[in-house]
Short mmCIF file of C-alpha atoms in Angstrom, two decimals:
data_model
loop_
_atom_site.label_atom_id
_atom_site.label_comp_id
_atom_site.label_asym_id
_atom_site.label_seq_id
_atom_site.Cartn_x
_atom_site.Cartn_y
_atom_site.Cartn_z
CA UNK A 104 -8.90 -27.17 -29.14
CA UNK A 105 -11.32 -28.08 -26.67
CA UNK A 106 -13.92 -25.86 -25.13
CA UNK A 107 -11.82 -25.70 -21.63
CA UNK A 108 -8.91 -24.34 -23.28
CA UNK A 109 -10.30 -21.94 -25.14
CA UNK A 110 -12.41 -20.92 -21.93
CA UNK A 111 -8.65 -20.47 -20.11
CA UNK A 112 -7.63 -18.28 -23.24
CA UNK A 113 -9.96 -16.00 -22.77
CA UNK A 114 -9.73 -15.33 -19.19
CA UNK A 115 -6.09 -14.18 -19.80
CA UNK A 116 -5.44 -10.85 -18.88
CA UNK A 117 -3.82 -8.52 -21.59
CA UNK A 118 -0.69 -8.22 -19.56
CA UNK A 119 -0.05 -11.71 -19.59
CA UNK A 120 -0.47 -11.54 -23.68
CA UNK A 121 2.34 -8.46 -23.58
CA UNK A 122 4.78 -10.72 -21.24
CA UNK A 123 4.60 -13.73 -24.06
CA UNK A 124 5.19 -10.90 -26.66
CA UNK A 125 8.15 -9.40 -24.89
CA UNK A 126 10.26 -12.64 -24.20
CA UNK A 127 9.74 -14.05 -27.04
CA UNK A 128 11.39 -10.68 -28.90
CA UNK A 129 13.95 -10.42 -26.32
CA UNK A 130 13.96 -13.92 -25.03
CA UNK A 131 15.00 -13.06 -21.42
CA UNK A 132 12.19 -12.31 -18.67
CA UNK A 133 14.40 -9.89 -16.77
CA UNK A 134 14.43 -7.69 -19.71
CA UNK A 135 10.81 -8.46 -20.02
CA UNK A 136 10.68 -7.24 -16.43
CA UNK A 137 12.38 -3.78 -17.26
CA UNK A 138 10.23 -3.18 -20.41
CA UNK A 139 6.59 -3.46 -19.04
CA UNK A 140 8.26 -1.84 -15.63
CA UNK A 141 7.36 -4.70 -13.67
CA UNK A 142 9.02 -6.64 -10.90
CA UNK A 143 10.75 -10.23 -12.02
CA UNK A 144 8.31 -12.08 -9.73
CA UNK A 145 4.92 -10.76 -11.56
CA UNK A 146 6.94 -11.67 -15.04
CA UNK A 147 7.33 -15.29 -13.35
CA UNK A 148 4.19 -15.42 -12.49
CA UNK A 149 2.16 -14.46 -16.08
CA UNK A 150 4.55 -17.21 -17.50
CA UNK A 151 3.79 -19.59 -15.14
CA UNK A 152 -0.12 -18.77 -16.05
CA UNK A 153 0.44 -18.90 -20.15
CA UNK A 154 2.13 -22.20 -19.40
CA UNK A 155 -1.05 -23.57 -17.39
CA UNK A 156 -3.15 -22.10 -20.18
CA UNK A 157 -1.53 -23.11 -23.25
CA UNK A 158 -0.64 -26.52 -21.94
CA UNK A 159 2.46 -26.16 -23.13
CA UNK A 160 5.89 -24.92 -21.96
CA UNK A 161 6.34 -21.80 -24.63
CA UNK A 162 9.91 -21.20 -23.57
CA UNK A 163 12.73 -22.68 -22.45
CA UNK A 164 16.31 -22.36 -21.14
CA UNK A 165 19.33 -22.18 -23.22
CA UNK A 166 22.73 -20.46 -23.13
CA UNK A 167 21.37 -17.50 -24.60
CA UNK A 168 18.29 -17.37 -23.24
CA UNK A 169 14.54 -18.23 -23.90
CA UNK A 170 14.18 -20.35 -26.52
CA UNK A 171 10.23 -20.75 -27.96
CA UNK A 172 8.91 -23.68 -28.65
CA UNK A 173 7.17 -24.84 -31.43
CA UNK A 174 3.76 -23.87 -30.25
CA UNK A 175 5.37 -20.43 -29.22
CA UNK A 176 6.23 -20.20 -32.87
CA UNK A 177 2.51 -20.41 -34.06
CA UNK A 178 1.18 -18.17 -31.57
CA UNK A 179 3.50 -15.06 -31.74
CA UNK A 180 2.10 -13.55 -34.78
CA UNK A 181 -1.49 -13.65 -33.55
CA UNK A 182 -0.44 -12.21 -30.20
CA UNK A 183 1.44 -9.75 -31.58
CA UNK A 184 -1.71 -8.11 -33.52
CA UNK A 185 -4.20 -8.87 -30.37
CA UNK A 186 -1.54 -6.64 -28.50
CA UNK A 187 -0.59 -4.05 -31.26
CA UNK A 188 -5.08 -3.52 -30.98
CA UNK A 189 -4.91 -3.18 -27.68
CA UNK A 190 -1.92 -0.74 -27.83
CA UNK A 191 -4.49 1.64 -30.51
CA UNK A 192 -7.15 1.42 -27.75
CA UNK A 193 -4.85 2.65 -25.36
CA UNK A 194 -3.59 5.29 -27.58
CA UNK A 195 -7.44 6.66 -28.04
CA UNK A 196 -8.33 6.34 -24.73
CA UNK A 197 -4.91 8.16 -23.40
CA UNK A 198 -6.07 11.20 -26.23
CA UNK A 199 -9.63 11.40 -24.99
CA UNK A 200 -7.92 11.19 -21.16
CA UNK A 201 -6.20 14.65 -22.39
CA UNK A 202 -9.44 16.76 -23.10
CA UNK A 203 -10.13 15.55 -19.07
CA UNK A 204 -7.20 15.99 -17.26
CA UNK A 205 -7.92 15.53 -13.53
CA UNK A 206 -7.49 18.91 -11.92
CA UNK A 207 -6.36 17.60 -8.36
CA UNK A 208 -3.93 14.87 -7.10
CA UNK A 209 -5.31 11.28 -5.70
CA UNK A 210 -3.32 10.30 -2.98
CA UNK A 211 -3.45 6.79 -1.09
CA UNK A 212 -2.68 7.39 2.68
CA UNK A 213 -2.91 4.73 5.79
CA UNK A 214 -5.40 4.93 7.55
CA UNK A 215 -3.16 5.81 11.23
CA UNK A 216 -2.90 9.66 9.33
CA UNK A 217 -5.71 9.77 7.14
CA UNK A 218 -7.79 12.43 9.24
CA UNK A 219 -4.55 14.46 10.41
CA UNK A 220 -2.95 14.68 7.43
CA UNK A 221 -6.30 15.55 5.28
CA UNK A 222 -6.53 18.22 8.16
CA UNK A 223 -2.92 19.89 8.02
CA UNK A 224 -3.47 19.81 4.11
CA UNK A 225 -6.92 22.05 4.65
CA UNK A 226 -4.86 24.34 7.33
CA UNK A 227 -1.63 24.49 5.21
CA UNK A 228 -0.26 27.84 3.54
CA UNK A 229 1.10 25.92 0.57
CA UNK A 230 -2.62 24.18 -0.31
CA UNK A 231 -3.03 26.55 -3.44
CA UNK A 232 0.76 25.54 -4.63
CA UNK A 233 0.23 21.87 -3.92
CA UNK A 234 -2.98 21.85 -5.81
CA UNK A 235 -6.42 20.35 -5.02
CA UNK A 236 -5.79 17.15 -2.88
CA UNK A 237 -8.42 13.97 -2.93
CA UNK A 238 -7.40 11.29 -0.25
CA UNK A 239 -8.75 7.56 -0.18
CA UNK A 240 -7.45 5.27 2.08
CA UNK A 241 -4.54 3.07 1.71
CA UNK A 242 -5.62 -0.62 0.94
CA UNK A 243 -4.17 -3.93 -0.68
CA UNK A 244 -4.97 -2.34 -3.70
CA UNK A 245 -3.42 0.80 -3.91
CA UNK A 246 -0.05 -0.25 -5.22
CA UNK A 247 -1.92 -1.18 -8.68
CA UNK A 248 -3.87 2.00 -8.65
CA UNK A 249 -0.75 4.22 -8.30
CA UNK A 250 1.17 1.38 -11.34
CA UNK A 251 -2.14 1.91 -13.42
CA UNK A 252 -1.86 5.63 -13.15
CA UNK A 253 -5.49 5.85 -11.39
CA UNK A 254 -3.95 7.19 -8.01
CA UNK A 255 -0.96 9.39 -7.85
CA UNK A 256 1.21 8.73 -5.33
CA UNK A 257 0.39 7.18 -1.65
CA UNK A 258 1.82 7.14 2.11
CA UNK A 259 2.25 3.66 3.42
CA UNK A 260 4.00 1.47 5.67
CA UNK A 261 4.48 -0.91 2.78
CA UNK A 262 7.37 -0.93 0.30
CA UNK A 263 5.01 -2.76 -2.34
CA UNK A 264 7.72 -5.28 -3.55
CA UNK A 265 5.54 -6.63 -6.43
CA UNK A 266 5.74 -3.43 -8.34
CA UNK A 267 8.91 -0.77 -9.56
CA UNK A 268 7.55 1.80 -7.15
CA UNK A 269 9.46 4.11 -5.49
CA UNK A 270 9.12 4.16 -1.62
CA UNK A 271 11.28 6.74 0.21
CA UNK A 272 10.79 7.12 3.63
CA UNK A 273 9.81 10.59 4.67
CA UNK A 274 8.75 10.10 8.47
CA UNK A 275 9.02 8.19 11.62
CA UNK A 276 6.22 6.83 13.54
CA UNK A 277 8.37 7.60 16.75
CA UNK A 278 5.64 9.05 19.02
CA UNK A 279 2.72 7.18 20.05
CA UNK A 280 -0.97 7.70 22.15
CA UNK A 281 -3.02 5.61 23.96
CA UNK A 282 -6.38 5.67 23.33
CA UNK A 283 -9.32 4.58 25.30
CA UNK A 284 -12.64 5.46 27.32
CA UNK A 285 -12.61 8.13 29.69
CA UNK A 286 -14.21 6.19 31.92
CA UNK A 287 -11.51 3.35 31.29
CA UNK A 288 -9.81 1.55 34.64
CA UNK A 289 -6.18 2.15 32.82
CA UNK A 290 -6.97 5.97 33.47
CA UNK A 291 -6.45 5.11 37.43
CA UNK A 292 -2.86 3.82 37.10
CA UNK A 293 -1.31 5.85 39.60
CA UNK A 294 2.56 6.04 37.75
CA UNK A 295 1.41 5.98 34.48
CA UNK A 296 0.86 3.34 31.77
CA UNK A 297 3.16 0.48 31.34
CA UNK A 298 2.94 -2.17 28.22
CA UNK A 299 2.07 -4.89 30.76
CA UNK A 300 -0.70 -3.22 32.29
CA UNK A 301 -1.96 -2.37 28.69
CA UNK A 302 -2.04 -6.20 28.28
CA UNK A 303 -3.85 -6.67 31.23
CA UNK A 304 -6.92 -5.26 29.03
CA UNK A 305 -8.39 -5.72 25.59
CA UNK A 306 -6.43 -4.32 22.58
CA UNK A 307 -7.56 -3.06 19.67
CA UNK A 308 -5.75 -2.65 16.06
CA UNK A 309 -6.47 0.03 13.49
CA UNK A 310 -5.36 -2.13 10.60
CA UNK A 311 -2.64 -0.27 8.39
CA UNK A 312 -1.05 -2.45 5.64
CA UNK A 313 2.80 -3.61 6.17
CA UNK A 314 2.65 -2.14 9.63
CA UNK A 315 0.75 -4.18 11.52
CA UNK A 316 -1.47 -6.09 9.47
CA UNK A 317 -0.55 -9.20 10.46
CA UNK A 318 1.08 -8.80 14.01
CA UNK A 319 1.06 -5.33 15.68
CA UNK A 320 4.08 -4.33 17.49
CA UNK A 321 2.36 -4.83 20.88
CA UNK A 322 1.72 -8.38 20.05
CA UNK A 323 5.49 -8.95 19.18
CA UNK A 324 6.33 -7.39 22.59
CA UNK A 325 3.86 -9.61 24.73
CA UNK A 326 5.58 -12.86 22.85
CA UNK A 327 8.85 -11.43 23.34
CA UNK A 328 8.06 -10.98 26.75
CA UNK A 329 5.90 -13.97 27.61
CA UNK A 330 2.57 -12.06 28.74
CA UNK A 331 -0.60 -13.08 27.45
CA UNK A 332 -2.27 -10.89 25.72
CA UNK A 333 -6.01 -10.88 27.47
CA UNK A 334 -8.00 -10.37 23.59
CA UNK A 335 -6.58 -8.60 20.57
CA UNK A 336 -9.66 -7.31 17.90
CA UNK A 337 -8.90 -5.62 14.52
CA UNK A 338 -10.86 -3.02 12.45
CA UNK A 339 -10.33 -1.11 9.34
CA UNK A 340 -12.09 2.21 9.70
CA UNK A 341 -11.83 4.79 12.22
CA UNK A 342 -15.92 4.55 12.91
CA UNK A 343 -15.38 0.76 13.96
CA UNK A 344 -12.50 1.84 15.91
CA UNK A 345 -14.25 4.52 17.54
CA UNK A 346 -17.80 2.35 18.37
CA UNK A 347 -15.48 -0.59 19.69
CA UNK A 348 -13.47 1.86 21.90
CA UNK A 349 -16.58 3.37 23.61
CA UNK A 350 -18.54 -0.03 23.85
CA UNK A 351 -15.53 -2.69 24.53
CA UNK A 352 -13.55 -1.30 27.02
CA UNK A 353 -10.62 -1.82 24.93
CA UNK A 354 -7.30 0.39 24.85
CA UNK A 355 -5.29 1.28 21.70
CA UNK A 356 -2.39 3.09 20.43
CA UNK A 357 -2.60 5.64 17.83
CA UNK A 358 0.54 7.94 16.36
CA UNK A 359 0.22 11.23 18.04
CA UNK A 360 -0.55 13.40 14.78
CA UNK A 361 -3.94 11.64 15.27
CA UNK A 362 -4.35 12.73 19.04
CA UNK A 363 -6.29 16.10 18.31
CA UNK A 364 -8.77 14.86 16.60
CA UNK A 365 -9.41 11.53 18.01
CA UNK A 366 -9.29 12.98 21.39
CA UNK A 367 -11.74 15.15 20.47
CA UNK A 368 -14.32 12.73 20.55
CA UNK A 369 -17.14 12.75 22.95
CA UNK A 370 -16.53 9.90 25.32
CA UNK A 371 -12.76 9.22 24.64
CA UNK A 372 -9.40 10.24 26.59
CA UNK A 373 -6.16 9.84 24.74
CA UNK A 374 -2.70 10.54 26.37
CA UNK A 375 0.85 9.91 25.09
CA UNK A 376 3.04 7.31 26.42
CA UNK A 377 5.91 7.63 27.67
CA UNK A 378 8.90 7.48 25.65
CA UNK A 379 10.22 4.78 27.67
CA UNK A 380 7.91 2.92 27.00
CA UNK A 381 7.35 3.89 23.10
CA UNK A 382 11.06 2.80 23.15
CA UNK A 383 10.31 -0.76 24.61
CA UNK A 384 7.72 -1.33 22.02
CA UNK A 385 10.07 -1.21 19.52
CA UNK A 386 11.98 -2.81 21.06
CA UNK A 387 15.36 -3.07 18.51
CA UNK A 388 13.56 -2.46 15.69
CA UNK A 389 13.83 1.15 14.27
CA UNK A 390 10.71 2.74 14.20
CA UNK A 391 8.02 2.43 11.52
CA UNK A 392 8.66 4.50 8.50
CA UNK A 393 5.86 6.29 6.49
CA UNK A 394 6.90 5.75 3.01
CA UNK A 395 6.07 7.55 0.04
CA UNK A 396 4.88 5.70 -2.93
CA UNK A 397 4.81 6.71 -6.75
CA UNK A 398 5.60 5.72 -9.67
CA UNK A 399 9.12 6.09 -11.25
CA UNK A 400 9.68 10.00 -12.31
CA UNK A 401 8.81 9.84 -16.19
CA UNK A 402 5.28 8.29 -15.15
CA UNK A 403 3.81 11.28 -12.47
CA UNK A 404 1.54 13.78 -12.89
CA UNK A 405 2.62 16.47 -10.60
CA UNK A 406 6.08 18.75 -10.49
CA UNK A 407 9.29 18.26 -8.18
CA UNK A 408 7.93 21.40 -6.16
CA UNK A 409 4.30 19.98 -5.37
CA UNK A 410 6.20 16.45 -4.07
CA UNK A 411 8.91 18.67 -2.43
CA UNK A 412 5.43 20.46 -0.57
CA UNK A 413 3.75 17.47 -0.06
CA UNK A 414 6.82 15.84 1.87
CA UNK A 415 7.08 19.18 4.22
CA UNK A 416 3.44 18.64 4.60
CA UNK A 417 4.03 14.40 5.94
CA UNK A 418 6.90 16.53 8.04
CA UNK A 419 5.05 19.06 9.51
CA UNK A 420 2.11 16.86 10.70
CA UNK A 421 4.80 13.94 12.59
CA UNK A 422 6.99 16.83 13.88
CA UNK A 423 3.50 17.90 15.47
CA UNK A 424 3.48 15.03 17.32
#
């Protein structure tokens, strides 16, 4: 075996090492899929990897199934005991993870909510029945943290397809501000603020994943609509967004739940737009939905009643709006 191979070996992850162990048993990757509670794709895609590793193509099709090859044959009993050791060390580490039980909830949340919602959970009657509360921003990758058990559960715009998650939608995003500062020309618009005049100026995007990480809805209305956007600029924290909207004379939109506190700020002026025009945004599309995202039920940490609270609270803040 040469020293490449064996180089490729070893930077297999474990998972991949379970997937071989599973079809092999089973010999079909959608059962494979439902075992290690993974989607199909991520099954397809350690295979595809053990294939590139190994050299070799481990299983293939017949009437019944997966069939192993002869090389498949060799390596199932060693794979089997490198995963049945890894299994024990999970074991340990799950009985030492009991003695240190977290004592509050982790929750993933976009970033278009993060300060509202952290603030109707420290204003909320039902804090004490909820339970202690940490929340960490929503990234690209939350939807392993929440599969690995590190986070709990998370509110997103995306449906995180590579992983059985559950995503039920719990909210609209049907009410929108406009951001910008109050010194700003848009503030002089005599009958009030129109998509095309906001194109007329720079935009700027608070990225949130699956919403409008790759084309915000104000860029699908300018296309849609033939007007040329004069310069669209993205950032991924509040701070950024802040510093750019005081120093870039740029406008932005932000959901309404976030109006309080952003207008708030010393040198900005934030007003809602009109539903008219919310409604032209969109355009046919129904409105973005905040999702919740957890794990299937057997897998959570926390009761019916503190998700049952914790959806009221999601409620309560976008009914605010």
């Amino acid at each position: 075996m040469t020293s490449q191979t064996l180089k490729k070996i070893r930077e297999l992850d474990v998972f991949c090492l379970m997937v071989f162990k599973v079809i092999f048993q089973t010999g079909h990757a959608n059962i494979a899929a439902k075992q290690l509670n993974v989607s199909a794709p991520k099954i397809s895609r350690c295979l595809n990897m053990l294939r590139a590793t190994f050299n070799d193509e481990l299983f293939y099709r017949r009437q019944l199934g997966l069939k192993p090859t002869p090389l498949a044959e060799s390596l199932f009993e060693p794979i089997c005991q490198f995963c049945d050791s890894v299994l024990k060390i999970e074991q340990s580490m799950a009985d030492k993870g009991l003695e240190h039980t977290r004592d509050s909830l982790k929750i993933a949340v976009t970033p278009s909510i993060m300060a509202s919602l952290s603030l109707t959970y420290a204003r909320s009657n039902e804090r004490t029945n909820i339970g202690r509360v940490q929340f960490i921003l929503w990234d690209s990758d939350s939807a392993d943290l929440i599969h690995n058990g590190e986070v709990d559960l998370g509110v997103a715009f995306d449906p995180c397809d590579d992983h059985v998650l559950c995503s039920e939608p719990v909210a609209s995003l049907s009410h929108i501000c406009i951001a910008a500062n109050e010194e700003h020309d848009i503030w002089l618009v005599p009958d009030g603020v129109t998509l095309e005049e906001v194109c007329k100026y720079p935009f700027l995007c608070l990225n949130s994943k699956g919403f409008n990480d790759k084309l915000d809805p104000l860029e699908v209305f300018a296309r849609q609509s033939g007007i040329e956007i004069k310069n669209i600029e993205r950032v991924g924290s509040r701070d950024e967004w802040y510093s750019n909207i005081l120093t870039m004379h740029s406008l932005a939109f932000l959901s309404c739940s976030e109006a309080a506190i952003c207008g708030s700020l010393p040198g900005i002026k934030v007003m809602p737009l009109s539903d008219a025009e919310v409604a032209r945004l969109h355009g046919e599309s129904m409105a973005p939905q905040y999702l919740l995202i957890e794990a299937p039920e057997g897998y959570r940490r926390y009761s019916n009643d503190q998700r049952s609270l914790f959806i009221q609270l999601i409620k309560q803040l976008v009914s605010k709006s």
